PDB file of C-alpha atoms and ligand atoms in Angstrom:
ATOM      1  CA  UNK A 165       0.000   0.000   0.000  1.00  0.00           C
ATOM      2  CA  UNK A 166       1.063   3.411  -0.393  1.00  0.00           C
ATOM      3  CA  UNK A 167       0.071   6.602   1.495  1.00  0.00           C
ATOM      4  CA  UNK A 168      -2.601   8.739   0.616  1.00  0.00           C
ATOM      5  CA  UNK A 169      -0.377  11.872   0.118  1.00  0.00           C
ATOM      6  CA  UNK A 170       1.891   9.832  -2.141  1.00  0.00           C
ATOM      7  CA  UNK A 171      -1.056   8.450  -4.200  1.00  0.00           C
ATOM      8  CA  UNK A 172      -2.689  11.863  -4.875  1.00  0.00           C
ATOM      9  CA  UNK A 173       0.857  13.137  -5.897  1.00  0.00           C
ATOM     10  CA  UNK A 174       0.931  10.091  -8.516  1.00  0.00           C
ATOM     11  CA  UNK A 175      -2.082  11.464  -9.162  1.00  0.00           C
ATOM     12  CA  UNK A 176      -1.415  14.577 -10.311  1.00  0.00           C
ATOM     13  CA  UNK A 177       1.271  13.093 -12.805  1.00  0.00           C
ATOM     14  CA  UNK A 178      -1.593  10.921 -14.046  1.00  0.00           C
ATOM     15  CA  UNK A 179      -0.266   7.647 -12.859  1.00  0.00           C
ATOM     16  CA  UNK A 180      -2.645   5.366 -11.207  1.00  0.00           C
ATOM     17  CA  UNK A 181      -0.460   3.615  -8.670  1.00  0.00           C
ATOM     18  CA  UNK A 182       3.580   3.581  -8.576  1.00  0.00           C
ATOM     19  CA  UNK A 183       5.213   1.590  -5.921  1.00  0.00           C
ATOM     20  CA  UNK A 184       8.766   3.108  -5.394  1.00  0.00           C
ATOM     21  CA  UNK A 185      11.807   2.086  -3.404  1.00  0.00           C
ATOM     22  CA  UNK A 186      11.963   5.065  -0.544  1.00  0.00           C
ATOM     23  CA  UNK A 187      15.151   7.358   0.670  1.00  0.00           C
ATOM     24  CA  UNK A 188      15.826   6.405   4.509  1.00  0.00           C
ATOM     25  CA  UNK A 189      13.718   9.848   4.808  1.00  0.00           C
ATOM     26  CA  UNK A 190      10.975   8.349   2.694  1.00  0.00           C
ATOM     27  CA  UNK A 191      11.103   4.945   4.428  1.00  0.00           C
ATOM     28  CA  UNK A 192      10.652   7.071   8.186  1.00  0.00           C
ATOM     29  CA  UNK A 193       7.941   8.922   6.641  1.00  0.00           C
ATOM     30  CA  UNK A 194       6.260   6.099   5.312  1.00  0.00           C
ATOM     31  CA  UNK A 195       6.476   4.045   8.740  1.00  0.00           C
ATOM     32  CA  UNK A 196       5.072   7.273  10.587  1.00  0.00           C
ATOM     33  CA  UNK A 197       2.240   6.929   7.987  1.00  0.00           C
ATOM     34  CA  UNK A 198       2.009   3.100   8.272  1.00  0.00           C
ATOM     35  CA  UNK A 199       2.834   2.157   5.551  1.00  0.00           C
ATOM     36  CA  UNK A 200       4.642  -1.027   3.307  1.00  0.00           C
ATOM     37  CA  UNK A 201       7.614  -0.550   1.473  1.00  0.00           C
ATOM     38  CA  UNK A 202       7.410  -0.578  -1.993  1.00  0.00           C
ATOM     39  CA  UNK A 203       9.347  -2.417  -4.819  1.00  0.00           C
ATOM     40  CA  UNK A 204      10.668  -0.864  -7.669  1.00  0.00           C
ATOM     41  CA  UNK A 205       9.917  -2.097 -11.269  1.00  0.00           C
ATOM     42  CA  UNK A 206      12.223  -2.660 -14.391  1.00  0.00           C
ATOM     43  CA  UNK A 207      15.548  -1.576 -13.970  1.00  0.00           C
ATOM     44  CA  UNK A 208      16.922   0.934 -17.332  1.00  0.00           C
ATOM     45  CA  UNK A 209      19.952  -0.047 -18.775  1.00  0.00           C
ATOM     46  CA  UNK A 210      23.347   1.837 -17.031  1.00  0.00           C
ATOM     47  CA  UNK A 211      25.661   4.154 -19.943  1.00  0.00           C
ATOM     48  CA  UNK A 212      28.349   6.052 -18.726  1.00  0.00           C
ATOM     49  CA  UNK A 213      29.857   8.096 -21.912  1.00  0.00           C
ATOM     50  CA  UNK A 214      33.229   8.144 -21.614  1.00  0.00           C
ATOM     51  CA  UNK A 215      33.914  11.865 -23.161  1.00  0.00           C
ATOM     52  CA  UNK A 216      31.046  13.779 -22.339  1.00  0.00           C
ATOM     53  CA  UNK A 217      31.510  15.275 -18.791  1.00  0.00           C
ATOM     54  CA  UNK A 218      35.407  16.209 -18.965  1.00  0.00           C
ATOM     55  CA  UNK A 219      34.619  19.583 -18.500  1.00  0.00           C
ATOM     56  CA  UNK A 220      34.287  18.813 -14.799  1.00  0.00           C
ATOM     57  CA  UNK A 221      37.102  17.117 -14.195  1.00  0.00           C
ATOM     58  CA  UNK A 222      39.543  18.021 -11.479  1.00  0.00           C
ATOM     59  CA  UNK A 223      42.321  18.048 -13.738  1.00  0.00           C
ATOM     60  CA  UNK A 224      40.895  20.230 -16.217  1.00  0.00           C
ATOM     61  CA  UNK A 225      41.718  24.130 -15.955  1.00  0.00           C
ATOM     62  CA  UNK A 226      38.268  26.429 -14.705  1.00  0.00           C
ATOM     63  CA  UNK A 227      39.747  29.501 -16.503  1.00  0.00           C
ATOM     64  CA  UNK A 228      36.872  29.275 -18.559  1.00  0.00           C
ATOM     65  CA  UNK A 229      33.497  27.538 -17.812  1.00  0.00           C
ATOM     66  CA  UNK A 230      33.110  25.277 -19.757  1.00  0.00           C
ATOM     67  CA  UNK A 231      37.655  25.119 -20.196  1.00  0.00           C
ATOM     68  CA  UNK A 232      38.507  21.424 -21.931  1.00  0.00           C
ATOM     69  CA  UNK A 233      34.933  20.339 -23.060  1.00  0.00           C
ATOM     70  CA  UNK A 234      34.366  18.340 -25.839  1.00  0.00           C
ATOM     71  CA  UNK A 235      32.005  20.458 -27.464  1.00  0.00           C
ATOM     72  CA  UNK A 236      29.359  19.578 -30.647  1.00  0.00           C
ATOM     73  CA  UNK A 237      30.017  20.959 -33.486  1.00  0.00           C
ATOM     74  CA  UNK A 238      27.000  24.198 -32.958  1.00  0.00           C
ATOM     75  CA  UNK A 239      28.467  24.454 -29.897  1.00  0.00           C
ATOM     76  CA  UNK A 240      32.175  24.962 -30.816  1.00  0.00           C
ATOM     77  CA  UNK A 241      31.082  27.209 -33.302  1.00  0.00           C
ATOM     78  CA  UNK A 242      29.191  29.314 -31.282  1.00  0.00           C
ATOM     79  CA  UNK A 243      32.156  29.763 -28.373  1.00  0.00           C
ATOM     80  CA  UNK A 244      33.670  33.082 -29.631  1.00  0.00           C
ATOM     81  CA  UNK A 245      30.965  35.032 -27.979  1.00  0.00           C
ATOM     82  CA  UNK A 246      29.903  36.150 -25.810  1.00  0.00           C
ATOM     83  CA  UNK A 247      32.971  36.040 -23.546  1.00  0.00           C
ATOM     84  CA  UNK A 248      32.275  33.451 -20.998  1.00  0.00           C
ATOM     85  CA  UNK A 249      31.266  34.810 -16.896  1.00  0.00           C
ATOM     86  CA  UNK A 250      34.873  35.696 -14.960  1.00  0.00           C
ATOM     87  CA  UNK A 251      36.201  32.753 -13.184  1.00  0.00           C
ATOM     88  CA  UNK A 252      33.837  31.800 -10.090  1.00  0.00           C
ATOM     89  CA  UNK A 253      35.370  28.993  -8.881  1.00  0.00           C
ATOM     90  CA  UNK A 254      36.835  30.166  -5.939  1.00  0.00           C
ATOM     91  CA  UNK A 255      33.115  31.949  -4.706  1.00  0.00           C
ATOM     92  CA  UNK A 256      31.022  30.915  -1.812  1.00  0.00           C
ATOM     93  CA  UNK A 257      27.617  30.907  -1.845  1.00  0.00           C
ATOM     94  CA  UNK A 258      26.821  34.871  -1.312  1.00  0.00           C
ATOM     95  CA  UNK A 259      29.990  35.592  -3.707  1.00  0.00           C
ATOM     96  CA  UNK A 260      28.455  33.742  -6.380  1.00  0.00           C
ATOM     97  CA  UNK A 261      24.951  34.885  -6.551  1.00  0.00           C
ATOM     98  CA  UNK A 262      26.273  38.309  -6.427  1.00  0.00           C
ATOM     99  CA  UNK A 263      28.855  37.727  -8.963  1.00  0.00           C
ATOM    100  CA  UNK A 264      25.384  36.418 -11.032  1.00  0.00           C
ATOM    101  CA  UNK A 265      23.495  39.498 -10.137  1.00  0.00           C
ATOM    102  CA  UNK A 266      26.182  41.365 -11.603  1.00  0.00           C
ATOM    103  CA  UNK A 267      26.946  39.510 -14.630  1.00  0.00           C
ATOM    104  CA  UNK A 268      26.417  41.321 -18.180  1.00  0.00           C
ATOM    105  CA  UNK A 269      28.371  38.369 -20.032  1.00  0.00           C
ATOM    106  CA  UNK A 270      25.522  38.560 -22.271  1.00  0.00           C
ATOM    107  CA  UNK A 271      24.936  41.619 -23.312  1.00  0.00           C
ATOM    108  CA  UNK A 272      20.889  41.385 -24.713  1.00  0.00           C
ATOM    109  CA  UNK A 273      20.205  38.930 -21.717  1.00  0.00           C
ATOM    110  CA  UNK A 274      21.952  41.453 -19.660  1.00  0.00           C
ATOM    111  CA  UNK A 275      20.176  44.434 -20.843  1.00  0.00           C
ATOM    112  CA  UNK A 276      16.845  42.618 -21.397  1.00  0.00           C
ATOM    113  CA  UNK A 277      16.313  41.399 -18.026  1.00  0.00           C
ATOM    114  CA  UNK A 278      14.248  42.318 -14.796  1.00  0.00           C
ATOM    115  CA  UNK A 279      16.420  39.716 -12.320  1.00  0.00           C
ATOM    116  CA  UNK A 280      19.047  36.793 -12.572  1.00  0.00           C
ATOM    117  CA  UNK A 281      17.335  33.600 -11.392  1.00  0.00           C
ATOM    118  CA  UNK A 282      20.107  32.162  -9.175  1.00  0.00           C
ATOM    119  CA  UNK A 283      18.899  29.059  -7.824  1.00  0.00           C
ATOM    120  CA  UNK A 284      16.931  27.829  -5.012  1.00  0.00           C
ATOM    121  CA  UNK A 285      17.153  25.027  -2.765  1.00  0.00           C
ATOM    122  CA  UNK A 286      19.418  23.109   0.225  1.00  0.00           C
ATOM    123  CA  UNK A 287      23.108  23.727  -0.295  1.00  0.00           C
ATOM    124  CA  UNK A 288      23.869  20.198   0.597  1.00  0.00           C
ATOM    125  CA  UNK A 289      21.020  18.275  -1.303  1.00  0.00           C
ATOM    126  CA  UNK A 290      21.216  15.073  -2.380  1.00  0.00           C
ATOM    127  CA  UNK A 291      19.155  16.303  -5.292  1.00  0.00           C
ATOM    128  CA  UNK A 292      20.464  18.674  -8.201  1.00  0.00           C
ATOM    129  CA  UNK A 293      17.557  19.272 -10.445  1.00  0.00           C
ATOM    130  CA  UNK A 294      18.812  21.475 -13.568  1.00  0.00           C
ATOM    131  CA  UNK A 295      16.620  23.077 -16.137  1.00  0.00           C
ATOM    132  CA  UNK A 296      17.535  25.173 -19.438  1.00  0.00           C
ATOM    133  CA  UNK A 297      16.326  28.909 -18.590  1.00  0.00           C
ATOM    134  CA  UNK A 298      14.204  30.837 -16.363  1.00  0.00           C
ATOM    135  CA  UNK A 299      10.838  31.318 -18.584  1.00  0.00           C
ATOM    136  CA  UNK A 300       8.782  35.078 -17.474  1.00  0.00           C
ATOM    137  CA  UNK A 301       7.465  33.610 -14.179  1.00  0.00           C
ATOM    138  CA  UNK A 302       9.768  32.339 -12.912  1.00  0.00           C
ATOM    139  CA  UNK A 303      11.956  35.676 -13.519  1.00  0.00           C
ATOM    140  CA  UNK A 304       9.256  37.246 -12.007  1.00  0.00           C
ATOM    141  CA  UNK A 305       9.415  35.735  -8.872  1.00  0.00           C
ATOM    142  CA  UNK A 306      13.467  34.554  -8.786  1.00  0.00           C
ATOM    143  CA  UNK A 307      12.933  30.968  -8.718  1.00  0.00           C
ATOM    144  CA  UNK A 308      13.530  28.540 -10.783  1.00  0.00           C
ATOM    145  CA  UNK A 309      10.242  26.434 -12.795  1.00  0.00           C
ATOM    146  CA  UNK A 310       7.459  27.996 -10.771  1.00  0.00           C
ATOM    147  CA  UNK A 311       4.063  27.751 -11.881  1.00  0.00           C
ATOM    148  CA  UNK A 312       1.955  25.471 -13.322  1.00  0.00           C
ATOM    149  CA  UNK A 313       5.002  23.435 -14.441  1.00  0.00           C
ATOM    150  CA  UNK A 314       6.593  24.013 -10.842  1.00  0.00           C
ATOM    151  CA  UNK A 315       3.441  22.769  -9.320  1.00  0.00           C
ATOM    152  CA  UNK A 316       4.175  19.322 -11.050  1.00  0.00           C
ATOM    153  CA  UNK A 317       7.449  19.377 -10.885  1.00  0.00           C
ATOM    154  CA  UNK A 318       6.491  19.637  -6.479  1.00  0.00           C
ATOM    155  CA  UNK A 319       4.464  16.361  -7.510  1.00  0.00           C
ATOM    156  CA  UNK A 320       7.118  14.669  -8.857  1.00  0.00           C
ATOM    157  CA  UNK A 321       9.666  15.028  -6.389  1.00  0.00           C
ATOM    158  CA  UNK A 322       7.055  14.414  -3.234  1.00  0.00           C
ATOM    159  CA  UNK A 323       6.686  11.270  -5.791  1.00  0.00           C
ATOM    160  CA  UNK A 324      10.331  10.187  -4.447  1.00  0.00           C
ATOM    161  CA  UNK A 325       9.880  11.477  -0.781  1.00  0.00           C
ATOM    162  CA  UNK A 326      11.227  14.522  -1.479  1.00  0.00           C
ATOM    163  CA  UNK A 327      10.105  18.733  -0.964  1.00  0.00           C
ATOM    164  CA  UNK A 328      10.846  20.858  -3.276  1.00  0.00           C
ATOM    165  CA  UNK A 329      12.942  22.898  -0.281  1.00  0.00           C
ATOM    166  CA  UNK A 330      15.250  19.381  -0.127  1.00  0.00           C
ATOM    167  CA  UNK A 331      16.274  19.702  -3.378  1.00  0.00           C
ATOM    168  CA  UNK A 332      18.851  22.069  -4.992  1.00  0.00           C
ATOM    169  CA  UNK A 333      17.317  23.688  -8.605  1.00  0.00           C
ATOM    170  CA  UNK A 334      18.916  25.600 -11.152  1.00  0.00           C
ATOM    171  CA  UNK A 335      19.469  26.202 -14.752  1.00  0.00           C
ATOM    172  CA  UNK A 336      21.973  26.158 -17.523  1.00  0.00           C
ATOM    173  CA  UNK A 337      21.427  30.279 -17.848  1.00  0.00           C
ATOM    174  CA  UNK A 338      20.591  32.420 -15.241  1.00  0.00           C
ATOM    175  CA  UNK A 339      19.010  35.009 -17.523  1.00  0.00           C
ATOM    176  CA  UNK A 340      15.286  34.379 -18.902  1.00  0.00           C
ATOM    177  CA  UNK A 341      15.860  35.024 -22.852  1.00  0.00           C
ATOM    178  CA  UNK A 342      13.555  36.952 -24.412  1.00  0.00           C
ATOM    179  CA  UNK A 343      10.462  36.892 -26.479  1.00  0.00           C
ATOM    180  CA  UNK A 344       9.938  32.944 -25.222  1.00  0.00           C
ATOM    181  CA  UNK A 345      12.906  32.312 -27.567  1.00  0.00           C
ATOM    182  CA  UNK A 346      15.898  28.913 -26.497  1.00  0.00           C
ATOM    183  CA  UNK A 347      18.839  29.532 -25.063  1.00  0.00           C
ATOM    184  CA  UNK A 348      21.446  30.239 -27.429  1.00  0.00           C
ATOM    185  CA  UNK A 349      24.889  27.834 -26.544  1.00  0.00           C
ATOM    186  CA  UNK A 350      26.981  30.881 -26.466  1.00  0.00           C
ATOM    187  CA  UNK A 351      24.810  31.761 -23.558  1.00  0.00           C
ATOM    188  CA  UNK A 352      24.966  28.410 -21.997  1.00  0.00           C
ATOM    189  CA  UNK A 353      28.922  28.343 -22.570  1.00  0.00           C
ATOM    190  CA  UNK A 354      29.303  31.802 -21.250  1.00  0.00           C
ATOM    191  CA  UNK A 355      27.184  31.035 -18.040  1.00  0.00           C
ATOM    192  CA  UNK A 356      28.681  27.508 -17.671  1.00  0.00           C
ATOM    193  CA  UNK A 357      30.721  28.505 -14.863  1.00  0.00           C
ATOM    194  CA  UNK A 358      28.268  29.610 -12.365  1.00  0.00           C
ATOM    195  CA  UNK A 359      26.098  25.650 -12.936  1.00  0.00           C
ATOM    196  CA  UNK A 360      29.727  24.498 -12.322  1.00  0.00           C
ATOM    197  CA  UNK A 361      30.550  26.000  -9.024  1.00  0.00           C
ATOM    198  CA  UNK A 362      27.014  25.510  -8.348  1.00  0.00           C
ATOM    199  CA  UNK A 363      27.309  21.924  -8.527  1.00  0.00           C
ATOM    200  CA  UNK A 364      31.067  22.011  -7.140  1.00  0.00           C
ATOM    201  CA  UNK A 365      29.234  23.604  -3.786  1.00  0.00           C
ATOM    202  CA  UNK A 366      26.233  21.190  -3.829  1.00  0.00           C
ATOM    203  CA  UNK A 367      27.937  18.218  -4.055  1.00  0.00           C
ATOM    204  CA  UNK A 368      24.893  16.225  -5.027  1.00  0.00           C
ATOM    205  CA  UNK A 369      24.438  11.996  -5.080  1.00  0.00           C
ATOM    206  CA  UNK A 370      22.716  12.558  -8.252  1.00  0.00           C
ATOM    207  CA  UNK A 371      21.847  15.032 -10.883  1.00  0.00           C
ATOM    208  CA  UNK A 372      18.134  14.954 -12.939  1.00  0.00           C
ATOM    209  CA  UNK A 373      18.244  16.918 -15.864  1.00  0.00           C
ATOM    210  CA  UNK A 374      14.691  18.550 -17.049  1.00  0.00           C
ATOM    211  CA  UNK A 375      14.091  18.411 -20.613  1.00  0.00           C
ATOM    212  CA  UNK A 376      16.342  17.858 -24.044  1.00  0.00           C
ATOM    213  CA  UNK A 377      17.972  21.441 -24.060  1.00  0.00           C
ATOM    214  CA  UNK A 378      19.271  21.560 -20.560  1.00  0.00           C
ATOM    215  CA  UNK A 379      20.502  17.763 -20.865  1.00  0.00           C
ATOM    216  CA  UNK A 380      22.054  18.735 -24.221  1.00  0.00           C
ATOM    217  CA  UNK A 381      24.085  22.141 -23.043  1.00  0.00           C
ATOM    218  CA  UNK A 382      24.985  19.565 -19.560  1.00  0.00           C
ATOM    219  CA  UNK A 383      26.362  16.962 -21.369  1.00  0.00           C
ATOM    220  CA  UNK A 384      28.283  18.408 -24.224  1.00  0.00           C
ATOM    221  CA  UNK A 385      26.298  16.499 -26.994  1.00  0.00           C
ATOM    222  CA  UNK A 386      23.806  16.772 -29.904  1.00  0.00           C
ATOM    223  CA  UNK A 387      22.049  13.701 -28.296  1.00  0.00           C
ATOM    224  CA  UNK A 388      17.866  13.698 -28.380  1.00  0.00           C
ATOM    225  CA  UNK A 389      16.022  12.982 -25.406  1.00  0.00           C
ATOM    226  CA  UNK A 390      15.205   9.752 -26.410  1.00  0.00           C
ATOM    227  CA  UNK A 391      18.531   8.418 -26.192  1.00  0.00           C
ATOM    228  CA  UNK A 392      19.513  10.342 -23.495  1.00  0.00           C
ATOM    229  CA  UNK A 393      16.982   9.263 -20.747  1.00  0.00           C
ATOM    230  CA  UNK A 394      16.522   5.599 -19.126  1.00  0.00           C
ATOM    231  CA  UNK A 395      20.073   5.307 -18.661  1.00  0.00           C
ATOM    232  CA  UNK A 396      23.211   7.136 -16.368  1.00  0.00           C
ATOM    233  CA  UNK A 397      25.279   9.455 -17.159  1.00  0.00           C
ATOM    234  CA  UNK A 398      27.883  10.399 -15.302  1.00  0.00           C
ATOM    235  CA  UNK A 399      29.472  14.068 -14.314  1.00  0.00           C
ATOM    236  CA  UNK A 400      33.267  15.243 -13.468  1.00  0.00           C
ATOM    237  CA  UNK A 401      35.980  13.716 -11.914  1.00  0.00           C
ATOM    238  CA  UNK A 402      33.382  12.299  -8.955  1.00  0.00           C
ATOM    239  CA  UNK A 403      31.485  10.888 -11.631  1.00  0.00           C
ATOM    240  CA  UNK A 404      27.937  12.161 -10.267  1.00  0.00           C
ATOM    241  CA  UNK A 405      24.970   9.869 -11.751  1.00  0.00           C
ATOM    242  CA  UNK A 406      23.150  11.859 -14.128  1.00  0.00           C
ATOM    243  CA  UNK A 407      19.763  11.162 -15.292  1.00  0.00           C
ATOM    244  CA  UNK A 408      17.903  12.868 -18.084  1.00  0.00           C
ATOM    245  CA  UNK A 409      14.114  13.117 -17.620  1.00  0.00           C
ATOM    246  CA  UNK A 410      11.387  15.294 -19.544  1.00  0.00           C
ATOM    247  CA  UNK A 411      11.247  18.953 -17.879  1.00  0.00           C
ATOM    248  CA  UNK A 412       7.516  19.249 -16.256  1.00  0.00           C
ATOM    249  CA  UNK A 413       6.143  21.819 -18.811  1.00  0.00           C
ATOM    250  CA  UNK A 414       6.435  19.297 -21.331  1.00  0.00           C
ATOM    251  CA  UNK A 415       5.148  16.533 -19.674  1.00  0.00           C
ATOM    252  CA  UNK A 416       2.185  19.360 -19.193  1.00  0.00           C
ATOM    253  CA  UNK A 417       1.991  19.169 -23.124  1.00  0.00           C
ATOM    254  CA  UNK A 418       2.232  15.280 -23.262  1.00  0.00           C
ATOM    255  CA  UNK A 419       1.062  13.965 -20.092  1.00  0.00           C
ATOM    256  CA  UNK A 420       1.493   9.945 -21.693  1.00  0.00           C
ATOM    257  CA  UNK A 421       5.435  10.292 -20.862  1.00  0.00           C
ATOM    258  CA  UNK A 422       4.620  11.352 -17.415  1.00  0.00           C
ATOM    259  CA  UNK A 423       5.158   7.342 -17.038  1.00  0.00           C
ATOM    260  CA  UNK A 424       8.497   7.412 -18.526  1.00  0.00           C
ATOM    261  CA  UNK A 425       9.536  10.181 -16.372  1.00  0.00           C
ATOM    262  CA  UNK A 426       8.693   8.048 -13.560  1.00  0.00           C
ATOM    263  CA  UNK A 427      10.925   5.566 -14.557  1.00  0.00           C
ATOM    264  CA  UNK A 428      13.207   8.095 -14.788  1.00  0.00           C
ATOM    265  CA  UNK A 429      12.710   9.302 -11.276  1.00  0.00           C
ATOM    266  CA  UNK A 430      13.254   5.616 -10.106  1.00  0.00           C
ATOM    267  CA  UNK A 431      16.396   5.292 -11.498  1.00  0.00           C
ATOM    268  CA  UNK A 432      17.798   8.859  -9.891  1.00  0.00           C
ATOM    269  CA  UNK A 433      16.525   7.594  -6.530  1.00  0.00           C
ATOM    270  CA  UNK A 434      18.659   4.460  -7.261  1.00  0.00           C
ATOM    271  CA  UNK A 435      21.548   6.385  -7.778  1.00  0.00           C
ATOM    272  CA  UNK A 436      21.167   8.979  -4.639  1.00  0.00           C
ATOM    273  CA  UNK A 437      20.701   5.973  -2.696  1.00  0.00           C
ATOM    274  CA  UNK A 438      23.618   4.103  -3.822  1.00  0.00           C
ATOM    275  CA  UNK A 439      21.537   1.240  -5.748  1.00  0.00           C
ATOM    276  CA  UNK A 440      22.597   1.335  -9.480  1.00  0.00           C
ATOM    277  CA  UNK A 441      21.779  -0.915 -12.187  1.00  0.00           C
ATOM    278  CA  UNK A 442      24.155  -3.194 -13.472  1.00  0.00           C
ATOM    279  CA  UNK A 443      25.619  -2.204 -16.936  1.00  0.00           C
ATOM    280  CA  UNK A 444      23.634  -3.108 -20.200  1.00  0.00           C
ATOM    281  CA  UNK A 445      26.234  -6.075 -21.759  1.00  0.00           C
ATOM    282  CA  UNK A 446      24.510  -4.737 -24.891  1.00  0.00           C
ATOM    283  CA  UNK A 447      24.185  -0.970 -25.245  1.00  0.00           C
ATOM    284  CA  UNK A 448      23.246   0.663 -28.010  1.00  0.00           C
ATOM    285  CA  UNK A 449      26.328   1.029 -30.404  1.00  0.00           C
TER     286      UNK A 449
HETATM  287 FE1  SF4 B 542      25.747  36.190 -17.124  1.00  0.00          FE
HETATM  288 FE2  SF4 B 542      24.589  33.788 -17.210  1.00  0.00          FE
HETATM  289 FE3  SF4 B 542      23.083  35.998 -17.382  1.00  0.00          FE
HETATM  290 FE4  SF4 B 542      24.702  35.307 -19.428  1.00  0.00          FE
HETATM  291  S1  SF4 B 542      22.900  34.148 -18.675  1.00  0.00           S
HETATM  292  S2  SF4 B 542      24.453  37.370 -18.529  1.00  0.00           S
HETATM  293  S3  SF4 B 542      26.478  34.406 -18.318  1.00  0.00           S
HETATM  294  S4  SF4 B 542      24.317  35.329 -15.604  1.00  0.00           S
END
């Protein structure tokens, strides 16, 4: 059985009835509530690329943000500008999101808008949820994914045992870009920095990427969604478990992947707790 709270927030992603592995948190939640533990379905295949996240390692210079990636081929083109945020590696937490506030790296982001979103959430979560760009709401009221999409976004994380306040969220720009438009990769290079140190002073057990365009910019590849999710990535020279997922407003367009997502969110509560799949003897070539 599962508790009612958890059921209504399955629910809301318009599954009928998941049964999920809980966090030690989850599990003393659960017990208050008197309930079973769950069991966890099919496990996804594990992929660790072996190029894609040595922009993060240790070994690798920071005098740029995103300094020794392997970058696609838009991407590389794009680099020249704008130049890429000063160095934050060094910041603390208050140094940082002023250095953000402050930031004009790109200049029509710059000039165009109201507030940088920083980032919201525990500075020692388990969770590091990252999205592509703050959207007009969300500038509006300096968080990251509020809203409608926010509100299921909240249901998918209490889906796991988790509040939105236990998580750490962020996104690959800081800047909303105007006029609804995507996130250029100049952008995402030039503000690379700030998601790095972000994620250097987090220190997450596992990483869930929202959507195609933040998993994309993250991971250094041309990659679709598709083959992206339902398997790990991994991050830097800690090799942080990464898992790609749909972001929430466009599971609110196509609410018949909410179930993939779910599977998605199993498999990042595997890896937070430890519990990863074995490796696929026969990935994809
Ligand atoms: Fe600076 Fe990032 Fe905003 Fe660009 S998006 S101006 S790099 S804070």
């Amino acid at each position: 059985m599962i508790d009612a709270r958890r059921k209504a927030c399955l629910e809301a992603m318009g599954i009928d009835l998941w049964l999920v592995r809980r966090t030690p948190a989850a599990r003393a939640l659960a017990s208050e509530a008197g309930a079973q533990p769950g069991t966890a379905g099919e496990q996804p295949r594990l992929d660790v690329p072996g190029d894609t996240t040595s922009h993060l390692r240790s070994d690798v210079p920071r005098d740029t943000p995103a300094a020794g990636a392997a970058a696609p081929a838009a991407l590389a083109a794009a680099v020249s500008s704008p130049p890429a945020a000063a160095d934050p590696a060094r910041l603390d937490w208050p140094g940082l999101e002023a250095r953000v506030a402050g930031c004009t790296a790109c200049p029509e982001l710059a000039a165009r808008r109201s507030r940088t979103v920083f980032g919201q959430g525990r500075y020692d979560a388990d969770w590091l949820l990252i999205g592509d760009a703050p959207g007009v709401e969300d500038e509006r009221q300096g968080e990251p994914i509020v809203g409608q999409a926010g509100r299921l976004l909240d249901n998918m994380l209490r889906a796991v045992g988790l509040a939105r306040g236990q998580a750490y969220i962020a996104n690959i720009l800081k800047c909303r870009p105007p006029d609804s438009r995507e996130l250029r990769p100049e952008e995402a290079v030039a503000c690379r920095g700030f998601l790095d140190r972000q994620l250097a002073l987090v220190q997450p057990r596992v990483v869930l990427v929202l959507g195609q365009i933040a998993a994309q910019n993250l991971l250094q590849t041309d990659a679709h969604l598709a083959r992206l999710r339902g398997r790990l990535h991994r991050l830097g020279a800690q090799a942080i478990p990464v898992v790609v997922t749909y972001h929430p407003a466009d599971l609110l367009r196509s609410p018949a992947d909410k179930a993939k997502a779910w599977d998605d969110l199993r498999l990042a509560l595997q890896a937070s707790e430890g519990r990863l799949p074995e490796p696929d003897p026969n990935p994809d070539p």
